[in-house]
Short mmCIF file of C-alpha atoms (C1' of nucleotides) in Angstrom, two decimals:
data_model
loop_
_atom_site.label_atom_id
_atom_site.label_comp_id
_atom_site.label_asym_id
_atom_site.label_seq_id
_atom_site.Cartn_x
_atom_site.Cartn_y
_atom_site.Cartn_z
CA MET A 1 120.87 99.40 142.34
CA THR A 2 123.40 100.18 145.05
CA ALA A 3 122.79 96.79 146.58
CA SER A 4 123.18 95.10 143.23
CA SER A 5 126.28 97.11 142.46
CA ALA A 6 127.84 95.63 145.58
CA THR A 7 126.99 92.11 144.53
CA ARG A 8 127.19 92.17 140.75
CA PRO A 9 130.12 93.47 138.73
CA ALA A 10 129.61 96.32 136.33
CA ARG A 11 130.20 94.05 133.36
CA GLU A 12 127.30 91.78 134.29
CA ARG A 13 124.98 94.66 134.99
CA LEU A 14 125.86 96.11 131.60
CA LEU A 15 125.08 92.85 129.84
CA THR A 16 121.77 92.52 131.64
CA ALA A 17 120.74 96.07 130.83
CA ALA A 18 121.92 95.70 127.24
CA GLY A 19 120.00 92.47 126.85
CA GLU A 20 116.78 94.01 128.03
CA LEU A 21 117.02 97.25 126.09
CA PHE A 22 118.46 95.91 122.85
CA TYR A 23 115.86 93.19 122.72
CA GLU A 24 112.89 95.34 123.68
CA SER A 25 113.66 98.56 121.86
CA GLY A 26 116.01 97.48 119.11
CA ILE A 27 119.76 97.75 118.85
CA ALA A 28 120.13 100.80 116.65
CA ALA A 29 117.37 102.67 118.44
CA THR A 30 118.94 102.10 121.86
CA GLY A 31 121.67 104.54 122.78
CA VAL A 32 124.60 103.68 124.96
CA ASP A 33 123.32 106.27 127.41
CA ALA A 34 120.18 104.25 128.07
CA VAL A 35 122.20 101.12 128.77
CA LEU A 36 124.52 103.00 131.09
CA ALA A 37 121.64 104.59 132.97
CA ARG A 38 119.87 101.27 133.47
CA ALA A 39 123.03 99.50 134.55
CA GLY A 40 124.07 102.35 136.82
CA VAL A 41 127.50 102.46 135.23
CA SER A 42 129.58 105.33 133.93
CA PRO A 43 130.66 105.61 130.29
CA ALA A 44 134.34 105.10 131.06
CA THR A 45 133.64 101.85 132.85
CA MET A 46 131.79 100.48 129.89
CA TYR A 47 134.62 101.33 127.53
CA ALA A 48 137.00 99.59 129.91
CA HIS A 49 135.06 96.34 129.44
CA PHE A 50 133.85 96.50 125.86
CA ALA A 51 135.18 97.79 122.57
CA GLY A 52 132.51 100.44 122.18
CA LYS A 53 128.87 99.89 121.45
CA ASP A 54 129.66 97.31 118.78
CA GLY A 55 131.54 95.22 121.29
CA LEU A 56 128.69 95.48 123.77
CA VAL A 57 126.22 94.37 121.11
CA ALA A 58 128.40 91.42 120.17
CA ALA A 59 128.76 90.40 123.82
CA TYR A 60 124.99 90.62 124.29
CA LEU A 61 124.39 88.35 121.30
CA GLU A 62 127.07 85.93 122.42
CA GLU A 63 125.55 85.59 125.86
CA ARG A 64 122.10 85.07 124.40
CA HIS A 65 123.43 82.44 122.04
CA THR A 66 125.14 80.58 124.86
CA THR A 67 122.06 80.64 127.10
CA TRP A 68 119.84 79.45 124.27
CA ARG A 69 122.16 76.56 123.44
CA GLN A 70 122.29 75.50 127.08
CA THR A 71 118.52 75.59 127.33
CA TRP A 72 118.23 73.41 124.25
CA ASP A 73 120.86 71.06 125.68
CA ALA A 74 118.83 70.64 128.85
CA VAL A 75 115.61 69.91 127.01
CA LEU A 76 117.36 67.56 124.64
CA ALA A 77 118.68 65.54 127.55
CA GLU A 78 115.13 64.85 128.65
CA HIS A 79 114.15 62.99 125.50
CA ARG A 80 115.23 59.71 123.99
CA ASP A 81 112.73 59.19 121.22
CA PRO A 82 114.35 60.37 117.96
CA VAL A 83 111.30 62.31 116.77
CA ASP A 84 110.84 63.90 120.19
CA ARG A 85 114.47 64.96 120.07
CA LEU A 86 113.90 66.52 116.66
CA LEU A 87 110.86 68.39 117.91
CA SER A 88 112.66 69.43 121.09
CA VAL A 89 113.67 72.67 119.40
CA PHE A 90 110.12 73.90 119.91
CA ASP A 91 109.96 72.82 123.54
CA ALA A 92 113.34 74.43 124.12
CA VAL A 93 112.44 77.77 122.63
CA ALA A 94 109.20 77.80 124.61
CA ARG A 95 111.17 77.21 127.80
CA PHE A 96 113.78 79.76 126.80
CA ARG A 97 111.16 82.41 126.25
CA GLN A 98 109.54 81.63 129.59
CA GLN A 99 112.88 81.82 131.37
CA GLN A 100 113.82 85.09 129.75
CA GLY A 101 110.35 86.55 130.05
CA THR A 102 110.48 87.61 126.42
CA ARG A 103 107.46 88.56 124.40
CA ARG A 104 108.93 89.70 121.10
CA GLY A 105 110.44 87.74 118.23
CA CYS A 106 113.83 86.20 117.61
CA ALA A 107 116.67 88.39 118.81
CA PHE A 108 119.00 87.03 116.13
CA LEU A 109 116.64 87.62 113.25
CA ALA A 110 116.06 91.09 114.62
CA ALA A 111 119.77 91.74 114.82
CA ALA A 112 120.16 90.42 111.28
CA THR A 113 118.04 93.28 110.01
CA GLU A 114 119.75 95.92 112.12
CA LEU A 115 123.44 95.16 112.04
CA PRO A 116 125.46 96.44 109.10
CA SER A 117 127.66 93.97 107.27
CA GLY A 118 130.98 93.62 108.98
CA HIS A 119 129.59 94.18 112.46
CA PRO A 120 131.28 91.96 115.08
CA GLY A 121 127.87 90.75 116.24
CA GLN A 122 127.19 89.16 112.85
CA ARG A 123 129.20 86.19 114.00
CA TRP A 124 126.50 85.19 116.46
CA LEU A 125 123.72 85.44 113.97
CA ALA A 126 125.60 82.97 111.81
CA ALA A 127 126.28 80.84 114.89
CA ASP A 128 122.56 80.73 115.63
CA SER A 129 121.67 79.68 112.09
CA ARG A 130 124.39 77.03 112.06
CA LEU A 131 123.43 75.69 115.48
CA LEU A 132 119.84 75.27 114.37
CA THR A 133 120.50 73.76 110.95
CA GLY A 134 123.41 71.65 112.15
CA ARG A 135 121.62 70.12 115.09
CA LEU A 136 118.37 69.57 113.27
CA HIS A 137 120.31 67.88 110.48
CA ASP A 138 122.14 65.60 112.88
CA LEU A 139 118.96 64.74 114.76
CA ALA A 140 117.28 63.89 111.46
CA VAL A 141 120.14 61.56 110.62
CA ALA A 142 119.90 59.97 114.05
CA ALA A 143 116.19 59.45 113.46
CA GLY A 144 116.99 57.67 110.23
CA LEU A 145 115.00 60.14 108.16
CA PRO A 146 115.69 60.52 104.46
CA ASP A 147 116.98 63.85 103.16
CA PRO A 148 118.07 65.29 106.51
CA GLU A 149 118.89 68.61 104.85
CA ALA A 150 115.25 69.02 103.88
CA VAL A 151 114.14 68.06 107.38
CA ALA A 152 116.40 70.69 108.90
CA SER A 153 115.23 73.35 106.46
CA THR A 154 111.56 72.62 107.03
CA LEU A 155 111.85 72.57 110.80
CA LEU A 156 113.85 75.79 110.75
CA LEU A 157 111.11 77.30 108.60
CA CYS A 158 108.52 76.35 111.24
CA TYR A 159 110.75 77.67 114.00
CA ASP A 160 111.28 81.04 112.31
CA GLY A 161 107.61 81.28 111.41
CA ALA A 162 106.60 80.80 115.02
CA LEU A 163 108.95 83.45 116.35
CA SER A 164 107.90 85.85 113.60
CA GLY A 165 104.36 85.48 114.88
CA TYR A 166 105.40 87.08 118.15
CA ALA A 167 107.11 89.89 116.27
CA ARG A 168 103.89 90.60 114.41
CA ALA A 169 101.82 90.42 117.57
CA ALA A 170 104.05 92.94 119.30
CA THR A 171 103.27 95.56 116.68
CA THR A 172 99.75 94.68 115.63
CA PRO A 173 97.26 95.28 118.43
CA GLY A 174 94.27 93.02 118.16
CA LEU A 175 96.02 90.40 116.08
CA PRO A 176 95.00 87.03 117.46
CA VAL A 177 98.08 85.12 118.52
CA ASP A 178 97.33 81.67 119.80
CA ASP A 179 100.51 79.86 120.74
CA PRO A 180 102.63 80.09 117.58
CA ILE A 181 105.25 77.75 118.98
CA GLY A 182 102.69 75.05 119.70
CA ARG A 183 101.23 75.52 116.24
CA ALA A 184 104.66 75.24 114.64
CA ARG A 185 105.38 72.10 116.63
CA ARG A 186 102.17 70.44 115.49
CA LEU A 187 102.80 71.49 111.90
CA ALA A 188 106.31 70.06 112.02
CA ALA A 189 105.13 66.88 113.73
CA ASP A 190 102.43 66.30 111.11
CA TRP A 191 104.94 66.86 108.33
CA LEU A 192 107.41 64.45 109.93
CA ALA A 193 104.66 61.88 110.32
CA THR A 194 104.16 61.79 106.56
CA ARG A 195 107.86 61.04 106.13
CA THR A 196 108.28 58.45 108.85
CA GLY A 197 105.07 56.61 108.09
CA MET B 1 103.15 107.69 87.75
CA THR B 2 102.95 109.37 84.36
CA ALA B 3 105.77 110.63 82.17
CA SER B 4 104.20 114.05 81.77
CA SER B 5 106.75 115.83 83.91
CA ALA B 6 110.12 116.33 82.29
CA THR B 7 112.09 115.19 85.30
CA ARG B 8 110.91 112.60 87.77
CA PRO B 9 109.40 114.45 90.73
CA ALA B 10 111.51 114.78 93.82
CA ARG B 11 108.90 113.00 95.88
CA GLU B 12 109.11 109.87 93.75
CA ARG B 13 112.88 109.89 93.68
CA LEU B 14 112.88 110.18 97.45
CA LEU B 15 110.52 107.24 97.86
CA THR B 16 112.61 105.12 95.51
CA ALA B 17 115.84 105.94 97.29
CA ALA B 18 114.23 105.45 100.69
CA GLY B 19 112.83 102.09 99.65
CA GLU B 20 116.21 100.82 98.53
CA LEU B 21 118.23 102.12 101.45
CA PHE B 22 115.77 101.42 104.26
CA TYR B 23 115.24 97.88 103.02
CA GLU B 24 118.88 97.08 102.35
CA SER B 25 120.57 98.80 105.25
CA GLY B 26 117.85 99.10 107.84
CA ILE B 27 115.72 102.06 108.79
CA ALA B 28 117.46 103.27 111.91
CA ALA B 29 120.90 102.75 110.42
CA THR B 30 120.10 104.80 107.34
CA GLY B 31 120.45 108.53 107.79
CA VAL B 32 118.37 111.08 105.96
CA ASP B 33 121.56 112.29 104.33
CA ALA B 34 122.05 109.01 102.53
CA VAL B 35 118.51 109.09 101.15
CA LEU B 36 118.93 112.69 100.02
CA ALA B 37 122.23 111.94 98.33
CA ARG B 38 120.85 108.95 96.45
CA ALA B 39 117.72 110.80 95.39
CA GLY B 40 119.66 113.89 94.42
CA VAL B 41 117.39 116.08 96.50
CA SER B 42 118.10 118.80 98.99
CA PRO B 43 117.06 118.57 102.64
CA ALA B 44 114.55 121.39 102.42
CA THR B 45 112.73 119.70 99.54
CA MET B 46 112.32 116.54 101.52
CA TYR B 47 110.86 118.39 104.49
CA ALA B 48 108.45 120.08 102.11
CA HIS B 49 107.06 116.69 101.10
CA PHE B 50 107.30 114.63 104.27
CA ALA B 51 106.92 115.27 107.96
CA GLY B 52 110.53 114.51 108.79
CA LYS B 53 112.23 111.14 108.66
CA ASP B 54 109.31 109.46 110.39
CA GLY B 55 106.97 110.63 107.66
CA LEU B 56 109.32 109.39 104.98
CA VAL B 57 109.53 106.00 106.65
CA ALA B 58 105.75 105.78 106.89
CA ALA B 59 105.36 106.73 103.22
CA TYR B 60 107.92 104.10 102.24
CA LEU B 61 106.02 101.41 104.14
CA GLU B 62 102.71 102.55 102.75
CA GLU B 63 103.95 102.35 99.18
CA ARG B 64 105.42 98.92 99.75
CA HIS B 65 102.19 97.72 101.31
CA THR B 66 100.17 99.00 98.34
CA THR B 67 102.48 97.42 95.78
CA TRP B 68 102.43 94.12 97.62
CA ARG B 69 98.65 94.08 97.81
CA GLN B 70 98.36 94.85 94.10
CA THR B 71 100.78 92.05 93.26
CA TRP B 72 98.75 89.62 95.32
CA ASP B 73 95.57 90.88 93.65
CA ALA B 74 97.02 90.16 90.23
CA VAL B 75 98.13 86.65 91.15
CA LEU B 76 94.82 85.95 92.85
CA ALA B 77 92.95 86.88 89.68
CA GLU B 78 94.79 84.12 87.82
CA HIS B 79 93.41 81.31 89.94
CA ARG B 80 89.94 79.89 90.42
CA ASP B 81 90.58 76.73 92.38
CA PRO B 82 89.95 77.51 96.07
CA VAL B 83 93.11 75.79 97.29
CA ASP B 84 95.21 77.44 94.60
CA ARG B 85 93.80 80.78 95.69
CA LEU B 86 94.77 80.00 99.26
CA LEU B 87 98.28 79.08 98.23
CA SER B 88 98.55 82.11 95.95
CA VAL B 89 100.14 84.05 98.77
CA PHE B 90 103.34 82.14 98.11
CA ASP B 91 103.24 82.67 94.37
CA ALA B 92 102.50 86.33 94.95
CA VAL B 93 105.39 86.92 97.30
CA ALA B 94 107.72 85.11 94.92
CA ARG B 95 106.62 87.40 92.11
CA PHE B 96 106.82 90.44 94.34
CA ARG B 97 110.38 89.63 95.29
CA GLN B 98 111.32 89.10 91.67
CA GLN B 99 109.73 92.39 90.65
CA GLN B 100 111.41 94.32 93.42
CA GLY B 101 114.69 92.51 93.05
CA THR B 102 114.81 91.95 96.79
CA ARG B 103 117.06 89.47 98.44
CA ARG B 104 116.49 90.09 102.15
CA GLY B 105 113.57 89.21 104.40
CA CYS B 106 110.21 90.79 105.03
CA ALA B 107 110.37 94.59 105.15
CA PHE B 108 107.44 94.76 107.56
CA LEU B 109 108.85 92.28 110.02
CA ALA B 110 112.13 94.16 109.82
CA ALA B 111 110.39 97.44 110.49
CA ALA B 112 108.55 95.83 113.39
CA THR B 113 111.83 95.30 115.17
CA GLU B 114 113.17 98.75 114.41
CA LEU B 115 110.32 101.18 114.84
CA PRO B 116 109.57 102.44 118.34
CA SER B 117 106.00 102.20 119.59
CA GLY B 118 103.99 105.16 118.45
CA HIS B 119 105.87 105.57 115.17
CA PRO B 120 103.56 106.56 112.29
CA GLY B 121 104.92 103.66 110.23
CA GLN B 122 103.53 101.15 112.71
CA ARG B 123 100.19 101.50 111.00
CA TRP B 124 101.49 99.70 107.91
CA LEU B 125 102.95 96.84 109.85
CA ALA B 126 99.53 96.23 111.31
CA ALA B 127 98.00 96.65 107.87
CA ASP B 128 100.32 93.97 106.50
CA SER B 129 99.44 91.52 109.26
CA ARG B 130 95.75 92.20 108.88
CA LEU B 131 95.86 91.90 105.09
CA LEU B 132 97.54 88.51 105.37
CA THR B 133 95.39 87.05 108.12
CA GLY B 134 92.18 88.58 106.81
CA ARG B 135 92.59 87.38 103.25
CA LEU B 136 93.83 83.95 104.21
CA HIS B 137 90.88 83.62 106.54
CA ASP B 138 88.38 84.61 103.85
CA LEU B 139 89.99 82.33 101.29
CA ALA B 140 89.79 79.47 103.76
CA VAL B 141 86.11 80.16 104.25
CA ALA B 142 85.61 80.27 100.49
CA ALA B 143 87.37 76.93 100.23
CA GLY B 144 84.94 75.48 102.75
CA LEU B 145 87.71 74.58 105.17
CA PRO B 146 86.96 74.05 108.84
CA ASP B 147 88.52 76.40 111.38
CA PRO B 148 89.55 79.14 108.96
CA GLU B 149 91.34 81.00 111.75
CA ALA B 150 93.70 78.07 112.18
CA VAL B 151 94.24 77.87 108.42
CA ALA B 152 95.16 81.54 108.28
CA SER B 153 97.51 81.24 111.25
CA THR B 154 99.27 78.20 109.84
CA LEU B 155 99.71 79.68 106.38
CA LEU B 156 100.97 82.92 107.87
CA LEU B 157 103.44 80.87 109.88
CA CYS B 158 104.74 79.26 106.69
CA TYR B 159 104.87 82.63 104.96
CA ASP B 160 106.87 84.26 107.75
CA GLY B 161 109.13 81.26 108.03
CA ALA B 162 109.99 81.44 104.35
CA LEU B 163 110.85 85.12 104.44
CA SER B 164 112.87 84.67 107.61
CA GLY B 165 114.95 82.16 105.69
CA TYR B 166 116.12 84.93 103.38
CA ALA B 167 116.94 87.12 106.36
CA ARG B 168 119.11 84.37 107.78
CA ALA B 169 120.79 83.75 104.44
CA ALA B 170 121.67 87.41 104.07
CA THR B 171 123.72 87.31 107.26
CA THR B 172 125.01 83.75 107.33
CA PRO B 173 127.48 83.10 104.52
CA GLY B 174 127.50 79.48 103.50
CA LEU B 175 124.05 78.73 104.84
CA PRO B 176 122.31 76.60 102.25
CA VAL B 177 119.12 78.32 101.16
CA ASP B 178 117.14 76.36 98.64
CA ASP B 179 113.96 78.17 97.71
CA PRO B 180 112.31 78.86 101.09
CA ILE B 181 109.14 80.11 99.44
CA GLY B 182 108.75 76.92 97.43
CA ARG B 183 109.40 74.88 100.54
CA ALA B 184 106.82 76.84 102.50
CA ARG B 185 104.29 76.38 99.72
CA ARG B 186 104.76 72.63 99.66
CA LEU B 187 104.58 72.45 103.45
CA ALA B 188 101.35 74.44 103.46
CA ALA B 189 99.91 72.41 100.59
CA ASP B 190 100.65 69.13 102.36
CA TRP B 191 99.09 70.43 105.54
CA LEU B 192 95.99 71.59 103.69
CA ALA B 193 95.73 68.21 101.98
CA THR B 194 95.35 66.51 105.35
CA ARG B 195 92.44 68.84 106.12
CA THR B 196 90.62 68.68 102.82
CA GLY B 197 90.94 64.95 102.45
"C1'" DG C 1 138.04 99.72 138.64
"C1'" DT C 2 135.22 103.37 138.80
"C1'" DC C 3 133.62 108.07 138.50
"C1'" DT C 4 132.96 113.31 136.68
"C1'" DA C 5 133.44 116.13 133.04
"C1'" DT C 6 134.18 117.01 128.35
"C1'" DA C 7 135.41 116.77 123.43
"C1'" DC C 8 133.91 115.26 118.93
"C1'" DG C 9 131.12 113.88 115.00
"C1'" DG C 10 127.03 112.93 112.84
"C1'" DT C 11 122.07 113.54 112.06
"C1'" DG C 12 117.69 115.62 111.99
"C1'" DA C 13 115.76 119.93 111.05
"C1'" DT C 14 115.22 125.06 109.63
"C1'" DA C 15 115.97 129.94 107.31
"C1'" DG C 16 116.10 132.54 103.46
"C1'" DA C 17 117.29 133.28 98.39
"C1'" DC C 18 116.30 131.89 93.55
"C1'" DG D 1 109.43 123.84 94.26
"C1'" DT D 2 113.99 123.67 94.77
"C1'" DC D 3 118.48 124.91 96.33
"C1'" DT D 4 122.67 126.62 99.59
"C1'" DA D 5 124.00 127.37 103.98
"C1'" DT D 6 123.53 126.77 108.75
"C1'" DC D 7 121.85 125.52 113.31
"C1'" DA D 8 120.88 122.73 117.46
"C1'" DC D 9 120.98 118.48 119.39
"C1'" DC D 10 122.21 113.86 120.79
"C1'" DG D 11 125.03 109.86 120.98
"C1'" DT D 12 129.71 108.01 120.93
"C1'" DA D 13 134.02 108.07 122.79
"C1'" DT D 14 138.00 109.90 125.68
"C1'" DA D 15 140.84 112.49 129.51
"C1'" DG D 16 142.06 112.82 133.91
"C1'" DA D 17 141.07 112.39 139.03
"C1'" DC D 18 139.81 109.30 142.96
#
DNA sequence: GTCTATACGGTGATAGAC
DNA sequence: GTCTATCACCGTATAGAC
């Protein structure tokens, strides 16, 4: 709190608090007050750094997008086999979730349902979709697979399905959730096997 | 339900308006005022029928859950082959979306990200998850498939992935979306084929 | 850059008449 | 049952001092 305020700038503390609260409780349901209280920052300071709540939301999504891309980059660098590189999206999101300590679903899909059209944060939802489809497409091409568009679409479908499983689990007590990401990876791998073989 | 009353009851008009606005614009982002204006109903009338906004939200989710289950029932009754019955969840959701004229993602997954814990509407999110996993499980048993829990989880993963595709498309202009439900159905069918053969 | 205090608007909810 | 009118609150944003 006071110690962290001496070490970390208000802007960073705001982004951290926003990331936690927006992700856990939802964007629309989280008031600016709650973010300010958690960050230990006054309203005026926030408005000196961000263009209102919308700007704070956009900055939160941008930071999350950047971190996610870097995590995927790191995992990608560990693999040389073309199919492993294609499937790395699942390993990367598993690592990302472990790093962030997240337990709910995809922050970008969640934001897609909450943000009104024209919101500055929309840009990062589109960036997430394009990063996923673009990379998966390119990796499919590199693997020499036919119809790389279909490969990207199918793997994205598995990816979204896995993350949606966590969203369901968070709101359905008792629902058995056994490693959706691992399940999605195996499903995608089996499907790829029928195309490479 | 019937046409006996001269004018459509206020309660029904409210549920219709709520269904359209909550689904299209999000629950938290939609004010009660907007629902009242679209339904042509006064505030007091709404509070005579529902226990506040939370009650209206819960009633909206309940109605959607009921309609969805009935649609699935109807599609299920058209098939006798065990695998077709298992895959009917995709045909049913395609028909449901056509009937409702929806273009966005899953209303229950969306609500899962928006509703705070303890909200009366949470019950219907859980009901949706349990309906899906329970039926898929039973249909897998009826089909004589091994590990019916895994079958249900994998098919639910495909189902959620397909609907998430529409959520992405709604917020990412230019993203190619070619029949996610059909893609999910084929993916699930291929995966089932490796288990039945 | 940061804080305290405050103004403003919108939203959920109620009272009372018809 | 339904409406008109109104209230009370909370969340967003700003003004001015340090």
